[in-house]
Amino acid sequence: MKKILIILSVILPLMSNAQVFDSSTKATTAQTTYGKVSGYIERGVYTYKGIPYAKAERFMTAQRPDAWTGIRSSRHWGPVCPQARNTGWRNDQTAFFYQWNDGFQSEDCLRLNIWTKGLNDGKKRPVLFWLHGGGYTSGNGQEHPGYDGRNLADKGDVVVVTINHRLNVLGFLDLSSFGDKYKGSANVGMTDIVAALQWVKENIAYFGGDPNCVTIFGQSGGGGKVSTLLCMPSAQGLFHRAMIMSGSFLGSTPQKEAREVGELTAWYLGLTSQTIDSIQHIPYERLLEASNKAFREVSQRHRDKKIGHGIRLGWGPVNDNDIMPGIFENGSERISHNIPLLIGSTLNEFSAPNIDERVRPAVIQQATLRSQPGDAPVYVYLSAYQVPTMDGNNHACHNSDIPFFFNNVLKSASMTGATKEGIALGDKMSSALINFARTGNPNAKGLPNWPIFTPNTKATMRFDAPKCEVIYK
């Protein structure tokens, strides 16, 4: 009976001549502070892609975007930040599992995408602001089918936003040794995200969203970006809830080592303090090659020292005691103690047969830091569903929870397996996210009561099929 109802829900709109797709300018024109945009409507959800939220010169802090006249077509993805070539395509099974969309690269990449069920209608929908993974080095806002916001927006009547921002050497090269002009260069990748949140605050009401109910969420490197935003003074007031998925990166890169990388990169490029401005025009490939060499050398110098979030020296936020005062270190997280948090990981992360030894402990550590008296509630999850695709060899791996939270189990069938039980689990997990975005509490129909995490109980919702349960370990 259930299968018949699903089939009818697809067929009946077609039989009744209801329009399921509309890309007309008249039907989709929306206002922004900088000009009008047009998109398309897919089964009742308005979609806009590639809208510029800021502009920036290389290594400079982002500024407001230029205004435009007329109606800007915003129907296809915008450029992604330049990055090293994705070598995952060489492996057939990996390529099948992830189904990447690498996009086209350009340094003019400060763009965002929006999904909503209404325009300027005063409904004040909760806003879900997604930050992609790939560390701080690679990835983009449309990288996986699971990132698509259409189904989540439709199910929860929420507004979904995904973004591209500067990464790797373009987003995190510390050139502050060369004067005040480059003072903020080490963290422009993060201040890009703040600029996108500021755009949302100013414009999301045009798209039916509530600027006072914004949830930032991200996975892996995206979760690390959420962790970082929780500690950035300039980001406070721009979001109201936060979700960290397999991204409890605790610690930032010390400025001393970051400056060494910047200075050595310039040296490899033949630049001095008098000629440093030429770095703004050097081809990206040369810039990346020089910075990679610099990283290797500086990493060798400090090979016995714990740097950054404890994994290795790499691209990421730099502790400059100004823009970025640290990531969940030295009390930097106290600035956002009133923000409800949802934090979790997957059971196997990098396809290990048991709980990954690095990710889950970091989740507990981060949740504990943010569970002090007077803090907003913290909820913790563990995604344990063993995805059956390709004979189950991927287990409950890193990234596997994304399509379940986005209600994209069918759209991401190559990852999820799209089984009946998996679809039911995706319904529960996406409902939990929607409720968290709306109220700060992820409890949802079909789930057992989800207690607030405390350092003593370590209460954790274990997402699995056919049953979800609360564990205390």
Short mmCIF file of C-alpha atoms in Angstrom, two decimals:
data_model
loop_
_atom_site.label_atom_id
_atom_site.label_comp_id
_atom_site.label_asym_id
_atom_site.label_seq_id
_atom_site.Cartn_x
_atom_site.Cartn_y
_atom_site.Cartn_z
CA MET A 1 0.00 0.00 0.00
CA LYS A 2 2.81 2.39 0.89
CA LYS A 3 4.51 1.79 -2.47
CA ILE A 4 1.24 2.55 -4.28
CA LEU A 5 0.89 5.85 -2.43
CA ILE A 6 4.44 6.83 -3.33
CA ILE A 7 3.83 6.07 -7.01
CA LEU A 8 0.56 8.02 -6.98
CA SER A 9 2.26 11.02 -5.38
CA VAL A 10 4.53 11.18 -8.44
CA ILE A 11 1.96 10.38 -11.13
CA LEU A 12 -1.07 12.39 -10.00
CA PRO A 13 0.55 15.83 -10.42
CA LEU A 14 1.48 14.87 -13.97
CA MET A 15 -2.03 13.61 -14.72
CA SER A 16 -3.55 16.83 -13.42
CA ASN A 17 -1.26 18.93 -15.65
CA ALA A 18 0.33 20.51 -12.60
CA GLN A 19 3.61 22.20 -13.53
CA VAL A 20 6.46 20.35 -11.85
CA PHE A 21 9.25 22.48 -13.35
CA ASP A 22 9.27 26.16 -14.23
CA SER A 23 12.34 28.14 -15.27
CA SER A 24 10.55 31.25 -16.49
CA THR A 25 11.97 34.58 -15.44
CA LYS A 26 8.53 35.92 -14.57
CA ALA A 27 7.75 33.13 -12.11
CA THR A 28 11.14 33.05 -10.41
CA THR A 29 12.40 36.63 -10.12
CA ALA A 30 13.55 37.47 -6.59
CA GLN A 31 15.00 40.63 -5.09
CA THR A 32 18.37 41.01 -3.35
CA THR A 33 20.14 44.07 -1.97
CA TYR A 34 22.36 44.11 -5.07
CA GLY A 35 19.83 43.40 -7.82
CA LYS A 36 17.24 40.92 -9.00
CA VAL A 37 17.86 37.23 -9.72
CA SER A 38 15.93 34.53 -11.52
CA GLY A 39 16.12 30.78 -10.98
CA TYR A 40 13.78 27.84 -11.41
CA ILE A 41 11.04 26.02 -9.53
CA GLU A 42 11.33 22.25 -9.11
CA ARG A 43 8.25 20.55 -7.63
CA GLY A 44 7.31 23.57 -5.60
CA VAL A 45 10.80 24.59 -4.45
CA TYR A 46 12.44 27.77 -5.76
CA THR A 47 16.11 27.25 -6.62
CA TYR A 48 18.82 29.88 -7.16
CA LYS A 49 22.46 29.07 -7.87
CA GLY A 50 25.69 30.99 -8.19
CA ILE A 51 24.56 34.25 -6.58
CA PRO A 52 27.59 36.45 -5.69
CA TYR A 53 27.65 37.22 -1.98
CA ALA A 54 30.96 39.14 -2.02
CA LYS A 55 33.99 39.99 -4.15
CA ALA A 56 37.68 39.91 -3.26
CA GLU A 57 41.14 40.52 -4.62
CA ARG A 58 43.64 37.73 -4.00
CA PHE A 59 44.68 37.57 -0.30
CA MET A 60 42.45 40.54 0.55
CA THR A 61 39.40 40.49 2.82
CA ALA A 62 36.13 40.13 0.92
CA GLN A 63 34.04 43.21 0.18
CA ARG A 64 30.39 43.61 -0.72
CA PRO A 65 29.57 42.44 -4.26
CA ASP A 66 28.93 44.86 -7.10
CA ALA A 67 25.31 45.70 -7.77
CA TRP A 68 23.83 44.88 -11.16
CA THR A 69 21.01 46.13 -13.33
CA GLY A 70 18.36 43.98 -14.93
CA ILE A 71 17.69 40.40 -13.79
CA ARG A 72 20.67 38.12 -13.21
CA SER A 73 20.16 34.50 -14.29
CA SER A 74 21.03 32.30 -11.32
CA ARG A 75 20.09 28.86 -12.59
CA HIS A 76 23.43 27.04 -12.60
CA TRP A 77 26.29 26.52 -10.17
CA GLY A 78 28.85 29.28 -9.82
CA PRO A 79 32.64 28.81 -9.97
CA VAL A 80 34.48 26.79 -7.33
CA CYS A 81 37.73 27.79 -5.69
CA PRO A 82 40.86 26.61 -7.56
CA GLN A 83 42.28 23.45 -6.04
CA ALA A 84 44.42 20.46 -6.85
CA ARG A 85 42.96 17.95 -9.27
CA ASN A 86 40.62 15.34 -7.78
CA THR A 87 42.42 12.01 -8.17
CA GLY A 88 39.51 10.00 -6.79
CA TRP A 89 38.10 9.57 -10.29
CA ARG A 90 40.85 7.02 -10.98
CA ASN A 91 39.12 4.50 -8.72
CA ASP A 92 35.88 3.20 -10.22
CA GLN A 93 34.23 2.23 -6.93
CA THR A 94 35.18 5.47 -5.20
CA ALA A 95 33.92 7.54 -8.12
CA PHE A 96 30.65 5.58 -8.13
CA PHE A 97 30.20 6.02 -4.39
CA TYR A 98 30.71 9.79 -4.30
CA GLN A 99 29.49 10.95 -7.75
CA TRP A 100 31.45 14.21 -7.39
CA ASN A 101 30.61 17.46 -9.13
CA ASP A 102 34.01 19.17 -9.40
CA GLY A 103 32.56 22.23 -11.14
CA PHE A 104 34.71 24.80 -12.96
CA GLN A 105 37.43 26.69 -11.17
CA SER A 106 37.87 30.44 -10.83
CA GLU A 107 39.19 32.77 -8.15
CA ASP A 108 35.89 34.64 -8.59
CA CYS A 109 34.21 31.94 -6.50
CA LEU A 110 32.33 33.74 -3.71
CA ARG A 111 28.90 32.40 -4.66
CA LEU A 112 25.94 30.84 -2.87
CA ASN A 113 22.94 28.67 -3.70
CA ILE A 114 19.42 28.84 -2.21
CA TRP A 115 16.42 26.49 -1.99
CA THR A 116 13.10 27.77 -0.58
CA LYS A 117 9.34 27.17 -0.84
CA GLY A 118 8.39 30.84 -0.87
CA LEU A 119 9.58 34.33 -1.76
CA ASN A 120 9.20 37.42 0.40
CA ASP A 121 6.07 35.97 2.02
CA GLY A 122 6.86 36.84 5.64
CA LYS A 123 6.84 33.21 6.78
CA LYS A 124 10.22 33.45 8.51
CA ARG A 125 11.45 29.97 7.68
CA PRO A 126 14.46 28.59 9.57
CA VAL A 127 17.67 28.88 7.53
CA LEU A 128 20.14 26.00 7.18
CA PHE A 129 23.55 27.25 6.06
CA TRP A 130 25.78 24.39 4.80
CA LEU A 131 29.59 24.32 4.78
CA HIS A 132 31.20 21.69 2.58
CA GLY A 133 33.97 19.27 3.50
CA GLY A 134 37.40 18.75 1.99
CA GLY A 135 39.32 20.13 4.94
CA TYR A 136 40.26 23.72 4.20
CA THR A 137 41.90 22.58 0.97
CA SER A 138 39.31 21.29 -1.50
CA GLY A 139 35.62 20.72 -2.17
CA ASN A 140 32.70 22.96 -3.07
CA GLY A 141 29.07 23.59 -2.21
CA GLN A 142 27.67 21.27 -4.88
CA GLU A 143 30.30 18.55 -4.62
CA HIS A 144 28.02 15.63 -3.70
CA PRO A 145 24.42 14.82 -4.73
CA GLY A 146 23.72 14.73 -1.00
CA TYR A 147 24.40 18.48 -0.72
CA ASP A 148 21.37 19.35 -2.85
CA GLY A 149 18.95 21.33 -0.69
CA ARG A 150 15.71 20.76 -2.56
CA ASN A 151 14.32 17.83 -0.56
CA LEU A 152 15.25 19.27 2.83
CA ALA A 153 13.66 22.62 1.97
CA ASP A 154 10.51 20.87 0.76
CA LYS A 155 10.13 18.53 3.71
CA GLY A 156 10.79 21.01 6.50
CA ASP A 157 9.66 24.25 4.87
CA VAL A 158 13.13 25.62 5.60
CA VAL A 159 15.55 27.67 3.51
CA VAL A 160 18.77 25.86 2.58
CA VAL A 161 21.92 27.78 1.62
CA THR A 162 25.22 26.31 0.39
CA ILE A 163 28.33 28.30 -0.48
CA ASN A 164 31.74 28.32 -2.13
CA HIS A 165 34.63 30.21 -0.55
CA ARG A 166 38.40 30.51 -0.83
CA LEU A 167 40.46 27.45 0.10
CA ASN A 168 44.07 26.25 0.40
CA VAL A 169 46.77 28.80 -0.46
CA LEU A 170 44.15 31.34 -1.62
CA GLY A 171 42.26 31.20 1.65
CA PHE A 172 44.89 30.60 4.32
CA LEU A 173 48.38 31.80 3.27
CA ASP A 174 49.81 33.96 6.06
CA LEU A 175 51.60 36.90 4.47
CA SER A 176 51.34 39.11 7.56
CA SER A 177 55.13 39.28 7.77
CA PHE A 178 54.97 41.57 4.74
CA GLY A 179 52.97 44.36 6.36
CA ASP A 180 49.48 45.50 7.32
CA LYS A 181 48.15 45.13 3.78
CA TYR A 182 48.27 41.36 4.24
CA LYS A 183 47.34 41.34 7.92
CA GLY A 184 44.20 39.25 7.38
CA SER A 185 45.44 36.98 4.56
CA ALA A 186 45.82 33.93 6.81
CA ASN A 187 42.07 33.72 7.44
CA VAL A 188 40.34 35.13 4.36
CA GLY A 189 38.82 31.70 3.73
CA MET A 190 36.95 32.05 7.02
CA THR A 191 36.11 35.74 6.66
CA ASP A 192 34.57 34.80 3.29
CA ILE A 193 32.14 32.60 5.21
CA VAL A 194 31.37 35.46 7.60
CA ALA A 195 30.66 37.65 4.54
CA ALA A 196 28.23 34.99 3.27
CA LEU A 197 26.47 34.93 6.64
CA GLN A 198 26.22 38.72 6.52
CA TRP A 199 24.64 38.42 3.06
CA VAL A 200 22.13 35.96 4.48
CA LYS A 201 21.29 38.34 7.31
CA GLU A 202 20.60 41.15 4.84
CA ASN A 203 18.88 39.19 2.08
CA ILE A 204 17.36 35.91 3.20
CA ALA A 205 13.97 37.46 4.06
CA TYR A 206 13.53 38.07 0.31
CA PHE A 207 13.66 34.26 -0.02
CA GLY A 208 11.20 33.58 2.79
CA GLY A 209 13.87 32.97 5.43
CA ASP A 210 14.30 34.22 8.98
CA PRO A 211 17.64 36.01 9.50
CA ASN A 212 17.18 35.52 13.23
CA CYS A 213 16.97 31.72 12.98
CA VAL A 214 20.10 30.57 11.13
CA THR A 215 21.71 27.18 11.71
CA ILE A 216 25.27 26.68 10.47
CA PHE A 217 26.12 23.06 9.76
CA GLY A 218 28.91 21.22 7.99
CA GLN A 219 30.71 17.91 7.72
CA SER A 220 34.43 17.06 8.07
CA GLY A 221 36.25 20.25 7.05
CA GLY A 222 32.83 21.90 7.00
CA GLY A 223 32.36 20.84 10.60
CA GLY A 224 35.77 22.32 11.34
CA LYS A 225 34.57 25.59 9.81
CA VAL A 226 31.52 25.50 12.08
CA SER A 227 33.82 24.91 15.06
CA THR A 228 35.88 27.90 13.92
CA LEU A 229 32.88 30.20 13.47
CA LEU A 230 31.82 29.41 17.03
CA CYS A 231 35.07 31.05 18.17
CA MET A 232 35.26 34.02 15.76
CA PRO A 233 34.17 37.38 17.20
CA SER A 234 33.12 38.69 13.76
CA ALA A 235 30.69 35.77 13.26
CA GLN A 236 28.74 36.23 16.47
CA GLY A 237 25.11 37.24 16.01
CA LEU A 238 25.00 35.88 12.46
CA PHE A 239 23.88 32.35 13.46
CA HIS A 240 21.78 30.89 16.23
CA ARG A 241 22.39 27.13 16.20
CA ALA A 242 25.31 24.98 15.05
CA MET A 243 25.80 21.39 13.91
CA ILE A 244 29.22 19.76 13.60
CA MET A 245 29.45 16.50 11.65
CA SER A 246 32.75 14.59 11.92
CA GLY A 247 34.52 17.93 12.22
CA SER A 248 35.48 18.45 15.85
CA PHE A 249 38.81 20.06 15.01
CA LEU A 250 40.12 21.44 18.29
CA GLY A 251 43.02 23.80 17.80
CA SER A 252 44.31 26.23 15.16
CA THR A 253 47.62 26.75 13.41
CA PRO A 254 50.02 28.95 15.45
CA GLN A 255 50.93 32.13 13.62
CA LYS A 256 54.67 31.52 13.99
CA GLU A 257 54.55 28.40 11.79
CA ALA A 258 52.00 29.95 9.44
CA ARG A 259 54.26 32.95 8.86
CA GLU A 260 57.17 30.61 8.14
CA VAL A 261 55.10 29.02 5.38
CA GLY A 262 54.17 32.43 3.95
CA GLU A 263 57.74 33.71 4.03
CA LEU A 264 59.12 30.55 2.45
CA THR A 265 56.42 30.55 -0.24
CA ALA A 266 57.44 34.07 -1.21
CA TRP A 267 61.11 33.03 -1.24
CA TYR A 268 60.38 30.10 -3.55
CA LEU A 269 58.61 32.53 -5.87
CA GLY A 270 61.59 34.89 -5.86
CA LEU A 271 59.72 37.67 -4.04
CA THR A 272 60.95 40.08 -1.40
CA SER A 273 59.21 42.59 0.85
CA GLN A 274 59.67 45.14 -1.95
CA THR A 275 58.14 42.92 -4.66
CA ILE A 276 55.59 40.96 -2.59
CA ASP A 277 52.59 42.56 -4.33
CA SER A 278 53.50 40.58 -7.45
CA ILE A 279 52.15 37.51 -5.65
CA GLN A 280 48.67 38.72 -6.46
CA HIS A 281 49.23 38.03 -10.15
CA ILE A 282 51.31 34.83 -10.17
CA PRO A 283 49.48 31.93 -11.88
CA TYR A 284 47.66 29.76 -9.37
CA GLU A 285 49.57 26.60 -10.33
CA ARG A 286 52.92 28.23 -9.50
CA LEU A 287 51.54 29.64 -6.27
CA LEU A 288 50.22 26.24 -5.19
CA GLU A 289 53.47 24.47 -6.08
CA ALA A 290 55.57 26.97 -4.09
CA SER A 291 53.29 26.83 -1.06
CA ASN A 292 53.26 23.02 -1.07
CA LYS A 293 57.08 23.02 -1.06
CA ALA A 294 57.04 25.51 1.79
CA PHE A 295 54.62 23.36 3.78
CA ARG A 296 56.81 20.30 3.38
CA GLU A 297 59.88 22.17 4.59
CA VAL A 298 58.18 23.84 7.56
CA SER A 299 56.52 20.55 8.52
CA GLN A 300 59.95 18.91 8.53
CA ARG A 301 61.33 21.65 10.77
CA HIS A 302 58.53 21.04 13.30
CA ARG A 303 58.02 17.31 12.79
CA ASP A 304 58.17 16.60 16.54
CA LYS A 305 55.70 19.36 17.45
CA LYS A 306 51.92 19.10 17.72
CA ILE A 307 50.57 21.78 15.42
CA GLY A 308 47.07 22.98 14.62
CA HIS A 309 44.29 20.52 15.44
CA GLY A 310 46.79 17.80 16.27
CA ILE A 311 46.88 16.00 12.94
CA ARG A 312 49.54 17.77 10.90
CA LEU A 313 50.52 21.17 9.61
CA GLY A 314 48.11 22.03 6.83
CA TRP A 315 45.85 24.71 5.41
CA GLY A 316 43.40 26.07 7.93
CA PRO A 317 42.60 28.91 10.31
CA VAL A 318 45.58 30.66 11.85
CA ASN A 319 45.55 31.89 15.45
CA ASP A 320 46.36 35.57 14.93
CA ASN A 321 44.78 36.67 18.24
CA ASP A 322 42.55 39.01 16.24
CA ILE A 323 40.32 37.57 13.54
CA MET A 324 40.91 34.05 14.84
CA PRO A 325 41.71 33.67 18.58
CA GLY A 326 41.83 29.87 18.46
CA ILE A 327 39.43 26.96 17.94
CA PHE A 328 38.07 25.53 21.19
CA GLU A 329 41.32 26.41 22.91
CA ASN A 330 42.20 28.93 25.62
CA GLY A 331 38.49 29.47 26.25
CA SER A 332 37.88 30.83 22.74
CA GLU A 333 34.63 28.84 22.53
CA ARG A 334 33.05 30.72 25.46
CA ILE A 335 32.07 33.55 23.12
CA SER A 336 29.26 31.35 21.72
CA HIS A 337 28.25 29.46 24.88
CA ASN A 338 24.59 30.40 24.29
CA ILE A 339 24.40 28.61 20.91
CA PRO A 340 22.69 25.17 20.97
CA LEU A 341 24.98 22.52 19.45
CA LEU A 342 24.43 19.23 17.65
CA ILE A 343 27.70 17.28 17.36
CA GLY A 344 28.43 13.81 16.00
CA SER A 345 30.36 11.38 13.85
CA THR A 346 29.94 8.09 12.02
CA LEU A 347 30.67 4.69 13.52
CA ASN A 348 33.46 3.74 11.15
CA GLU A 349 34.51 7.11 9.67
CA PHE A 350 37.33 6.05 7.33
CA SER A 351 35.83 2.56 6.81
CA ALA A 352 37.56 1.05 9.82
CA PRO A 353 35.56 -1.83 11.32
CA ASN A 354 35.25 -0.08 14.70
CA ILE A 355 34.77 3.47 16.00
CA ASP A 356 37.53 5.62 14.64
CA GLU A 357 40.11 6.38 17.36
CA ARG A 358 40.42 10.07 16.48
CA VAL A 359 36.98 11.38 15.54
CA ARG A 360 34.64 10.09 18.25
CA PRO A 361 36.93 11.12 21.17
CA ALA A 362 37.17 14.62 19.68
CA VAL A 363 33.35 14.77 19.57
CA ILE A 364 33.15 13.89 23.26
CA GLN A 365 35.91 16.38 24.11
CA GLN A 366 34.20 19.18 22.20
CA ALA A 367 30.78 18.39 23.67
CA THR A 368 32.31 18.34 27.16
CA LEU A 369 33.95 21.74 26.65
CA ARG A 370 30.56 23.15 25.68
CA SER A 371 28.58 21.54 28.50
CA GLN A 372 29.43 23.94 31.28
CA PRO A 373 26.85 25.36 33.73
CA GLY A 374 24.77 28.02 32.01
CA ASP A 375 25.65 26.86 28.48
CA ALA A 376 23.05 26.19 25.79
CA PRO A 377 22.21 22.48 25.36
CA VAL A 378 24.46 20.10 23.48
CA TYR A 379 23.16 16.99 21.71
CA VAL A 380 25.46 14.23 20.44
CA TYR A 381 24.85 11.59 17.77
CA LEU A 382 26.62 8.57 16.30
CA SER A 383 25.60 7.49 12.78
CA ALA A 384 25.98 3.70 12.73
CA TYR A 385 24.00 2.63 9.65
CA GLN A 386 26.09 0.28 7.52
CA VAL A 387 25.41 1.45 3.98
CA PRO A 388 24.84 -1.65 1.81
CA THR A 389 26.11 -0.22 -1.47
CA MET A 390 28.86 -2.28 -3.16
CA ASP A 391 28.47 -5.26 -0.81
CA GLY A 392 28.64 -3.12 2.31
CA ASN A 393 32.38 -2.50 2.09
CA ASN A 394 32.06 1.17 3.06
CA HIS A 395 30.37 0.51 6.41
CA ALA A 396 29.17 3.65 8.26
CA CYS A 397 32.01 5.65 6.75
CA HIS A 398 33.07 9.28 6.67
CA ASN A 399 30.46 11.28 4.66
CA SER A 400 27.84 8.53 4.79
CA ASP A 401 25.50 10.46 7.11
CA ILE A 402 25.22 13.51 4.83
CA PRO A 403 22.40 12.33 2.51
CA PHE A 404 20.39 11.06 5.47
CA PHE A 405 20.36 14.45 7.16
CA PHE A 406 19.61 16.17 3.82
CA ASN A 407 16.69 13.77 3.10
CA ASN A 408 18.57 12.72 -0.04
CA VAL A 409 18.73 8.95 0.49
CA LEU A 410 17.22 8.28 -2.94
CA LYS A 411 19.15 11.04 -4.69
CA SER A 412 22.40 9.63 -3.26
CA ALA A 413 21.56 5.98 -3.90
CA SER A 414 25.13 5.12 -4.97
CA MET A 415 26.20 6.03 -1.42
CA THR A 416 23.20 5.03 0.68
CA GLY A 417 21.93 1.95 -1.16
CA ALA A 418 18.43 3.51 -1.05
CA THR A 419 16.91 0.58 0.81
CA LYS A 420 13.49 0.78 2.46
CA GLU A 421 15.08 0.87 5.90
CA GLY A 422 17.60 3.49 4.77
CA ILE A 423 14.85 5.75 3.45
CA ALA A 424 13.01 5.43 6.77
CA LEU A 425 16.21 6.30 8.64
CA GLY A 426 16.75 9.35 6.42
CA ASP A 427 13.26 10.51 7.31
CA LYS A 428 14.12 10.37 11.02
CA MET A 429 17.54 12.00 10.69
CA SER A 430 16.33 14.84 8.45
CA SER A 431 13.42 15.43 10.84
CA ALA A 432 15.89 15.70 13.72
CA LEU A 433 17.91 18.32 11.81
CA ILE A 434 14.80 20.29 10.84
CA ASN A 435 13.54 20.32 14.44
CA PHE A 436 16.95 21.39 15.70
CA ALA A 437 17.02 24.24 13.18
CA ARG A 438 13.53 25.33 14.21
CA THR A 439 13.77 25.01 18.00
CA GLY A 440 17.31 24.07 19.06
CA ASN A 441 16.07 20.61 20.06
CA PRO A 442 16.51 17.64 17.65
CA ASN A 443 13.91 15.34 19.23
CA ALA A 444 11.67 14.03 16.47
CA LYS A 445 8.86 11.57 15.76
CA GLY A 446 10.13 8.01 15.43
CA LEU A 447 13.13 8.56 17.70
CA PRO A 448 13.44 7.64 21.37
CA ASN A 449 13.76 10.57 23.75
CA TRP A 450 17.09 12.26 23.02
CA PRO A 451 18.63 13.59 26.26
CA ILE A 452 20.95 16.55 26.48
CA PHE A 453 24.62 15.50 26.60
CA THR A 454 26.44 15.86 29.92
CA PRO A 455 30.07 14.97 30.64
CA ASN A 456 28.87 12.35 33.12
CA THR A 457 26.24 10.57 31.00
CA LYS A 458 27.71 11.11 27.51
CA ALA A 459 24.17 10.56 26.19
CA THR A 460 24.35 9.89 22.44
CA MET A 461 21.67 9.15 19.84
CA ARG A 462 22.81 6.14 17.85
CA PHE A 463 21.23 6.41 14.40
CA ASP A 464 20.75 2.98 12.81
CA ALA A 465 18.19 0.84 11.04
CA PRO A 466 15.83 -0.66 11.85
CA LYS A 467 16.16 0.94 15.30
CA CYS A 468 17.68 4.10 16.75
CA GLU A 469 18.66 4.11 20.41
CA VAL A 470 20.31 6.26 23.06
CA ILE A 471 23.67 4.98 24.31
CA TYR A 472 25.76 6.17 27.23
CA LYS A 473 29.43 5.67 26.38
#
